[in-house]
Amino acid sequence: MPVYEYTALDSSGKKQKGIIDADSLAAARQKIRLAGNYPVDIRESTPVSRGKSEQKMAGFSLIQRVSQQEIHIATRQLATLLGAGIPLVPGLNGLIEQTTNPALKKIIAQLKDSVNEGNSFTVALAEHPRLFSKIYINMVKAGEASGSLDVVLDQLAEFGESQQATKARISAALIYPLVLSLVGIAILFLLMTLIVPKITKVFADSQQALPLPTIVLMKLSGFLGNYWWLVLLLLAGVLLALRYAISTARGRKIWDRLKLTAPLLGDLNTKLAAARFGRTLGSLLQSGVTLVNALKIVRNMFNNVMLADTIDNATEELEKGGSLSKVLQGSKWFLPMVVQMIAVGEQSGTLEKMLVKVADSYEKEVETRIKALTSLIEPFMILFMGVIMLFIVLSILLPIFEMNQLIK
């Protein structure tokens, strides 16, 4: 009888590994399920593979080798196949043939095996919680229930691609100022610890009275040269203290409130949250997920306590028969335009369309604001670096001018 090595998740979500004997791969999967576990990876064991360390296998996890972009592409391809009238299992077979990533091939093959065993596609996806999000799984569940899986998969692909494109644009806008900052700090550190001490040593040996800027520069350079490790230690201590403070309930609430109220960045974070809220909730509603369930899914997407509490309150009011727009109207974390468009959507029965429009509007605005901010940050940073360099140059030149005056 064949022997299979498997990786599974128990009821608490912990990863379990073991070996099981079964007549086939499907039988092995069934045995693992009967034991109360969800199989993640099953492969036939060979004498060589049995002797290998399981820790080594864990280092090459399937999850680590499948990118979200590949998931979006596979979702789009499967939607196309299903839209052409091909049933799910043959569609998954076609997807396996089109996929070039071996890890993704294996995942899709496992999905196909699970569906062949009589499970729904939703259940098959739920066996891979680290690869397929709750949003993804719930939208597929709604698509299966409504008989429009191909449409939902197409919406999922658009949703994922839109989110990824927004993140990429924001990252691209921020990367240049970040690189400029790091390079500037590195250059200043090298100047202060290597170049400046050699030049100022001449002034120290001359025993002449030095100007105040030169004295400040020499003291600062000496401190950084001798105690740079202390600066790093203090910086690490501040970061650790901040991290600990944020880990407490009160500290987290203060931090999350600050992210939404800080000058410039607060408004940007609020609009970015509105875009994510509209895009995700709109996509879930378009796929057929009920509003209450969709809000519960969206709530778990936000790491901000202030926003999560507002969505919790909205969910409770909706369960009592209330209105989403009225609940959000009482919150200062949702912009008036968002609330107005939701109210219009509720009245006209086009809530999902209005939410998508909210997302489209704020995604463009966030991108424009980030570009504007970075265009302001770049000259400011160059000016800041210029002022520091001017201070260093003057601090070096002033004693030289004084020495020339004495010679004359």
Coordinates of C-alpha atoms in Angstrom, one line a residue:
M1 CA 0.0 0.0 0.0
P2 CA 1.4 3.5 -0.9
V3 CA 2.7 5.7 1.9
Y4 CA 2.0 9.4 1.8
E5 CA 3.7 12.3 3.6
Y6 CA 1.3 15.1 4.5
T7 CA 1.1 18.6 6.0
A8 CA -2.3 19.5 7.5
L9 CA -3.9 22.1 9.7
D10 CA -5.7 21.0 12.9
S11 CA -8.9 22.6 14.3
S12 CA -6.8 25.4 16.0
G13 CA -5.0 26.2 12.8
K14 CA -1.7 24.7 13.8
K15 CA 0.4 22.9 11.2
Q16 CA 0.7 19.1 11.6
K17 CA 3.0 16.8 9.6
G18 CA 3.0 13.0 9.4
I19 CA 2.9 9.9 7.3
I20 CA -0.2 7.9 6.4
D21 CA -0.8 4.8 4.3
A22 CA -3.7 4.7 1.9
D23 CA -4.8 3.1 -1.4
S24 CA -4.7 6.5 -3.3
L25 CA -4.2 10.2 -2.8
A26 CA -7.9 10.8 -2.5
A27 CA -8.1 8.0 0.2
A28 CA -5.2 9.6 2.1
R29 CA -6.9 13.0 2.0
Q30 CA -10.1 11.4 3.3
K31 CA -8.3 9.8 6.2
I32 CA -6.7 13.0 7.2
R33 CA -10.1 14.8 7.1
L34 CA -11.6 12.0 9.2
A35 CA -8.9 12.7 11.8
G36 CA -10.2 16.3 12.1
N37 CA -7.5 17.9 10.1
Y38 CA -7.4 19.9 6.8
P39 CA -4.8 18.6 4.4
V40 CA -2.6 21.3 2.9
D41 CA 0.0 19.2 1.1
I42 CA 0.1 15.4 0.4
R43 CA 2.8 13.7 -1.6
E44 CA 3.6 10.0 -2.1
S45 CA 6.6 9.0 0.1
T46 CA 9.7 7.4 -1.3
P47 CA 12.6 5.8 0.6
V48 CA 14.7 8.9 -0.1
S49 CA 12.1 11.4 0.9
R50 CA 11.3 9.5 4.1
G51 CA 14.8 10.0 5.2
K52 CA 14.8 13.8 4.6
S53 CA 14.3 16.2 7.4
E54 CA 10.8 17.6 7.5
Q55 CA 12.2 20.9 8.6
K56 CA 14.0 21.2 5.3
M57 CA 10.8 20.6 3.4
A58 CA 9.1 23.3 5.5
G59 CA 11.6 25.8 4.3
F60 CA 10.3 25.3 0.7
S61 CA 6.6 25.9 1.5
L62 CA 4.2 26.1 -1.4
I63 CA 2.8 29.3 0.1
Q64 CA 6.2 31.0 -0.1
R65 CA 6.5 30.2 -3.8
V66 CA 3.1 31.4 -5.1
S67 CA 2.7 35.2 -5.5
Q68 CA -0.6 37.0 -5.3
Q69 CA -0.1 38.2 -8.9
E70 CA 0.0 34.5 -10.0
I71 CA -3.2 34.0 -8.1
H72 CA -4.9 36.9 -9.9
I73 CA -3.8 35.6 -13.3
A74 CA -5.0 32.0 -12.5
T75 CA -8.3 33.4 -11.3
R76 CA -8.8 35.4 -14.5
Q77 CA -7.9 32.3 -16.6
L78 CA -10.4 30.1 -14.7
A79 CA -13.1 32.7 -15.0
T80 CA -12.5 32.7 -18.8
L81 CA -12.7 28.9 -19.0
L82 CA -15.9 28.8 -16.9
G83 CA -17.4 31.6 -18.9
A84 CA -16.9 29.6 -22.1
G85 CA -19.1 26.9 -20.6
I86 CA -16.4 24.5 -19.4
P87 CA -17.3 22.7 -16.1
L88 CA -15.2 23.4 -13.0
V89 CA -13.1 20.2 -12.9
P90 CA -12.1 20.3 -16.6
G91 CA -11.5 24.0 -16.1
L92 CA -9.1 23.3 -13.3
N93 CA -7.4 20.7 -15.5
G94 CA -7.0 23.4 -18.2
L95 CA -5.7 25.8 -15.6
I96 CA -3.0 23.2 -14.6
E97 CA -1.9 22.9 -18.2
Q98 CA -1.6 26.7 -18.6
T99 CA 0.2 27.3 -15.3
T100 CA 4.0 27.3 -15.4
N101 CA 4.7 27.6 -11.7
P102 CA 5.1 24.0 -10.2
A103 CA 4.0 25.1 -6.8
L104 CA 0.8 26.7 -8.1
K105 CA 0.2 23.6 -10.3
K106 CA 0.3 21.5 -7.2
I107 CA -2.2 23.8 -5.4
I108 CA -4.6 23.7 -8.3
A109 CA -4.3 19.9 -8.5
Q110 CA -5.2 19.7 -4.8
L111 CA -8.2 21.9 -5.4
K112 CA -9.3 19.7 -8.3
D113 CA -8.8 16.5 -6.1
S114 CA -10.9 18.1 -3.4
V115 CA -13.7 19.0 -5.8
N116 CA -13.6 15.5 -7.3
E117 CA -14.1 14.1 -3.8
G118 CA -17.5 15.9 -3.7
N119 CA -16.5 19.1 -1.9
S120 CA -17.6 22.5 -3.1
F121 CA -15.0 24.8 -4.6
T122 CA -15.4 27.0 -1.5
V123 CA -14.4 24.1 0.8
A124 CA -11.4 23.3 -1.4
L125 CA -10.2 26.9 -1.3
A126 CA -10.7 27.0 2.5
E127 CA -8.1 24.2 2.9
H128 CA -5.5 26.8 1.9
P129 CA -6.2 29.8 4.2
R130 CA -2.8 31.3 3.9
L131 CA -3.1 31.5 0.1
F132 CA -6.8 32.4 -0.3
S133 CA -8.2 35.2 1.8
K134 CA -11.6 35.3 3.5
I135 CA -12.7 37.8 1.0
Y136 CA -11.7 35.5 -1.8
I137 CA -13.4 32.4 -0.2
N138 CA -16.6 34.2 0.6
M139 CA -17.0 35.7 -2.8
V140 CA -16.5 32.3 -4.4
K141 CA -19.1 30.9 -1.9
A142 CA -21.6 33.5 -3.0
G143 CA -20.8 32.8 -6.7
E144 CA -21.4 29.1 -6.2
A145 CA -24.7 29.7 -4.4
S146 CA -26.0 32.0 -7.2
G147 CA -24.6 29.9 -10.1
S148 CA -22.4 32.8 -11.4
L149 CA -19.0 31.5 -10.4
D150 CA -17.4 32.7 -13.6
V151 CA -18.7 36.3 -13.0
V152 CA -17.5 36.3 -9.4
L153 CA -14.1 35.0 -10.4
D154 CA -13.8 37.7 -12.9
Q155 CA -14.7 40.3 -10.3
L156 CA -12.1 38.7 -7.9
A157 CA -9.4 39.1 -10.5
E158 CA -10.3 42.7 -11.1
F159 CA -10.5 43.4 -7.4
G160 CA -7.0 41.8 -6.8
E161 CA -5.4 43.5 -9.8
S162 CA -6.9 46.9 -8.7
Q163 CA -5.6 46.5 -5.1
Q164 CA -2.2 45.4 -6.4
A165 CA -2.0 48.3 -8.9
T166 CA -2.9 50.8 -6.2
K167 CA -0.2 49.5 -3.8
A168 CA 2.4 49.5 -6.6
R169 CA 1.6 53.1 -7.5
I170 CA 1.9 54.2 -3.9
S171 CA 5.1 52.3 -3.4
A172 CA 6.6 53.7 -6.6
A173 CA 5.8 57.2 -5.4
L174 CA 7.4 56.7 -2.0
I175 CA 10.5 54.8 -2.9
Y176 CA 12.5 57.8 -4.3
P177 CA 12.1 60.0 -1.2
L178 CA 13.0 56.9 1.0
V179 CA 16.1 56.2 -1.0
L180 CA 17.1 59.8 -1.0
S181 CA 16.7 59.9 2.8
L182 CA 18.8 56.8 3.3
V183 CA 21.6 58.0 1.0
G184 CA 21.6 61.4 2.6
I185 CA 21.9 60.0 6.1
A186 CA 24.7 57.6 5.0
I187 CA 26.7 60.5 3.4
L188 CA 26.3 62.7 6.5
F189 CA 27.4 59.9 8.8
L190 CA 30.5 59.2 6.7
L191 CA 31.3 62.9 6.6
M192 CA 30.9 63.4 10.3
T193 CA 32.8 60.2 11.3
L194 CA 35.6 60.0 8.7
I195 CA 36.2 63.2 6.8
V196 CA 35.4 66.0 9.3
P197 CA 37.6 64.6 12.2
K198 CA 40.7 64.6 9.9
I199 CA 40.1 68.2 8.9
T200 CA 39.2 69.6 12.3
K201 CA 42.3 67.9 13.9
V202 CA 44.4 70.5 12.2
F203 CA 42.4 73.2 13.9
A204 CA 42.7 71.5 17.3
D205 CA 46.4 71.2 17.0
S206 CA 46.8 74.9 16.1
Q207 CA 45.5 75.8 19.6
Q208 CA 43.8 78.9 18.2
A209 CA 40.4 80.2 19.4
L210 CA 37.8 78.6 17.2
P211 CA 34.4 79.9 16.1
L212 CA 31.3 78.5 17.8
P213 CA 30.1 76.6 14.6
T214 CA 33.5 74.9 14.4
I215 CA 33.4 73.9 18.1
V216 CA 29.8 72.5 17.7
L217 CA 30.9 70.5 14.6
M218 CA 34.0 69.1 16.3
K219 CA 32.0 68.0 19.4
L220 CA 29.2 66.5 17.3
S221 CA 31.7 64.7 15.0
G222 CA 33.6 63.4 18.0
F223 CA 30.4 62.1 19.7
L224 CA 29.3 60.3 16.5
G225 CA 32.7 58.8 15.9
N226 CA 33.1 57.5 19.5
Y227 CA 29.5 56.8 20.4
W228 CA 27.7 55.8 17.2
W229 CA 26.7 52.5 18.8
L230 CA 25.0 54.5 21.5
V231 CA 23.0 56.4 18.9
L232 CA 21.9 53.1 17.3
L233 CA 21.1 51.7 20.8
L234 CA 18.9 54.6 21.7
L235 CA 17.1 54.5 18.4
A236 CA 16.5 50.8 18.8
G237 CA 15.2 51.4 22.4
V238 CA 12.8 54.1 21.2
L239 CA 11.5 51.8 18.4
L240 CA 11.1 48.9 20.9
A241 CA 9.3 51.2 23.4
L242 CA 7.0 52.4 20.7
R243 CA 6.3 48.9 19.5
Y244 CA 5.4 47.8 23.1
A245 CA 3.2 50.9 23.6
I246 CA 1.3 50.1 20.4
S247 CA 0.8 46.4 21.6
T248 CA -1.3 47.6 24.5
A249 CA -5.0 48.3 24.1
R250 CA -4.7 52.0 25.1
G251 CA -1.5 52.6 23.1
R252 CA -3.0 51.0 20.0
K253 CA -6.0 53.2 20.2
I254 CA -3.9 56.3 20.5
W255 CA -1.7 55.2 17.7
D256 CA -4.6 54.4 15.4
R257 CA -6.3 57.7 16.2
L258 CA -3.0 59.5 15.4
K259 CA -2.8 57.8 12.0
L260 CA -6.2 59.3 11.1
T261 CA -5.7 62.8 12.6
A262 CA -2.0 63.6 12.0
P263 CA -1.4 66.6 9.7
L264 CA -1.2 65.7 6.0
L265 CA -0.9 61.9 6.6
G266 CA -4.1 61.7 8.6
D267 CA -6.2 62.9 5.7
L268 CA -4.3 60.6 3.3
N269 CA -4.9 57.6 5.6
T270 CA -8.6 58.4 5.9
K271 CA -9.0 58.6 2.2
L272 CA -7.0 55.4 1.6
A273 CA -9.2 53.6 4.1
A274 CA -12.3 54.9 2.4
A275 CA -11.0 53.5 -1.0
R276 CA -10.3 50.1 0.6
F277 CA -13.6 50.0 2.3
G278 CA -15.5 50.9 -0.9
R279 CA -13.6 48.5 -3.1
T280 CA -13.8 45.5 -0.8
L281 CA -17.4 46.0 0.3
G282 CA -18.6 46.8 -3.2
S283 CA -16.9 43.7 -4.6
L284 CA -18.4 41.5 -1.9
L285 CA -21.9 42.8 -2.5
Q286 CA -21.5 42.5 -6.3
S287 CA -20.7 38.8 -5.8
G288 CA -23.9 38.2 -3.8
V289 CA -22.6 38.3 -0.2
T290 CA -25.1 39.9 2.2
L291 CA -24.3 43.3 3.6
V292 CA -24.0 42.1 7.2
N293 CA -21.6 39.3 6.3
A294 CA -19.7 41.5 3.9
L295 CA -19.2 44.1 6.7
K296 CA -17.9 41.4 9.0
I297 CA -15.3 40.4 6.4
V298 CA -14.3 44.0 5.7
R299 CA -13.9 44.6 9.5
N300 CA -11.2 41.9 9.7
M301 CA -9.4 43.6 6.8
F302 CA -8.7 46.8 8.8
N303 CA -5.9 46.9 11.4
N304 CA -7.1 50.3 12.6
V305 CA -9.1 50.0 15.9
M306 CA -11.1 53.2 15.3
L307 CA -12.3 52.1 11.8
A308 CA -12.9 48.5 13.0
D309 CA -15.1 49.7 16.0
T310 CA -17.1 51.9 13.6
I311 CA -17.8 48.9 11.3
D312 CA -18.7 46.8 14.3
N313 CA -21.3 49.4 15.3
A314 CA -22.6 49.5 11.8
T315 CA -23.0 45.7 11.7
E316 CA -24.9 45.7 15.0
E317 CA -27.3 48.4 13.8
L318 CA -27.9 46.7 10.5
E319 CA -28.8 43.5 12.3
K320 CA -31.3 45.5 14.2
G321 CA -32.7 46.9 10.9
G322 CA -30.8 50.2 10.8
S323 CA -29.2 52.0 7.9
L324 CA -25.5 51.8 7.0
S325 CA -25.3 55.5 6.0
K326 CA -27.0 56.7 9.3
V327 CA -24.5 54.8 11.4
L328 CA -21.5 56.0 9.4
Q329 CA -22.8 59.5 9.5
G330 CA -22.3 59.5 13.3
S331 CA -18.6 58.6 12.9
K332 CA -15.9 61.2 12.2
W333 CA -13.7 58.6 10.5
F334 CA -15.8 58.2 7.4
L335 CA -15.8 61.2 5.1
P336 CA -19.1 63.0 4.3
M337 CA -18.8 62.2 0.6
V338 CA -18.6 58.5 1.4
V339 CA -21.7 58.6 3.7
Q340 CA -23.7 60.6 1.0
M341 CA -22.9 58.2 -1.8
I342 CA -23.8 55.2 0.5
A343 CA -27.1 56.9 1.3
V344 CA -27.8 57.5 -2.4
G345 CA -26.9 53.8 -3.1
E346 CA -29.2 52.6 -0.3
Q347 CA -32.1 54.7 -1.6
S348 CA -31.7 53.7 -5.3
G349 CA -30.8 50.1 -4.6
T350 CA -27.3 50.5 -6.2
L351 CA -25.2 50.4 -3.1
E352 CA -22.5 48.2 -4.6
K353 CA -22.0 50.5 -7.6
M354 CA -21.8 53.6 -5.4
L355 CA -19.2 51.9 -3.2
V356 CA -17.1 51.0 -6.3
K357 CA -17.4 54.7 -7.4
V358 CA -16.2 55.8 -3.9
A359 CA -13.2 53.5 -4.3
D360 CA -12.4 54.7 -7.8
S361 CA -12.6 58.4 -6.7
Y362 CA -10.5 58.1 -3.6
E363 CA -7.9 55.8 -5.2
K364 CA -7.2 58.5 -7.8
E365 CA -7.2 61.2 -5.2
V366 CA -4.8 59.3 -2.9
E367 CA -2.4 58.7 -5.8
T368 CA -2.6 62.4 -6.7
R369 CA -2.0 63.5 -3.1
I370 CA 1.0 61.1 -2.7
K371 CA 2.6 62.5 -5.9
A372 CA 2.0 66.0 -4.7
L373 CA 3.5 65.2 -1.3
T374 CA 6.6 63.5 -2.7
S375 CA 7.1 66.5 -5.1
L376 CA 7.2 68.7 -2.0
I377 CA 9.3 66.3 0.1
E378 CA 12.1 66.0 -2.5
P379 CA 13.0 69.7 -2.7
F380 CA 12.6 70.0 1.1
M381 CA 15.0 67.2 1.7
I382 CA 17.5 68.6 -0.8
L383 CA 17.2 72.0 1.0
F384 CA 17.7 70.3 4.4
M385 CA 20.8 68.5 3.2
G386 CA 22.1 71.7 1.6
V387 CA 21.7 73.6 4.9
I388 CA 23.6 70.9 6.8
M389 CA 26.3 70.8 4.2
L390 CA 26.5 74.6 4.3
F391 CA 27.0 74.5 8.1
I392 CA 29.8 71.9 7.7
V393 CA 31.6 73.9 5.0
L394 CA 31.3 77.2 7.0
S395 CA 32.5 75.5 10.2
I396 CA 35.6 74.4 8.3
L397 CA 36.2 77.6 6.4
L398 CA 35.7 80.1 9.2
P399 CA 38.9 79.0 11.1
I400 CA 40.8 79.1 7.8
F401 CA 39.7 82.7 7.2
E402 CA 40.7 83.7 10.7
M403 CA 44.1 82.0 10.3
N404 CA 44.6 84.1 7.1
Q405 CA 43.7 87.3 8.9
L406 CA 46.3 86.5 11.6
I407 CA 49.0 85.9 9.0
K408 CA 48.2 89.2 7.3

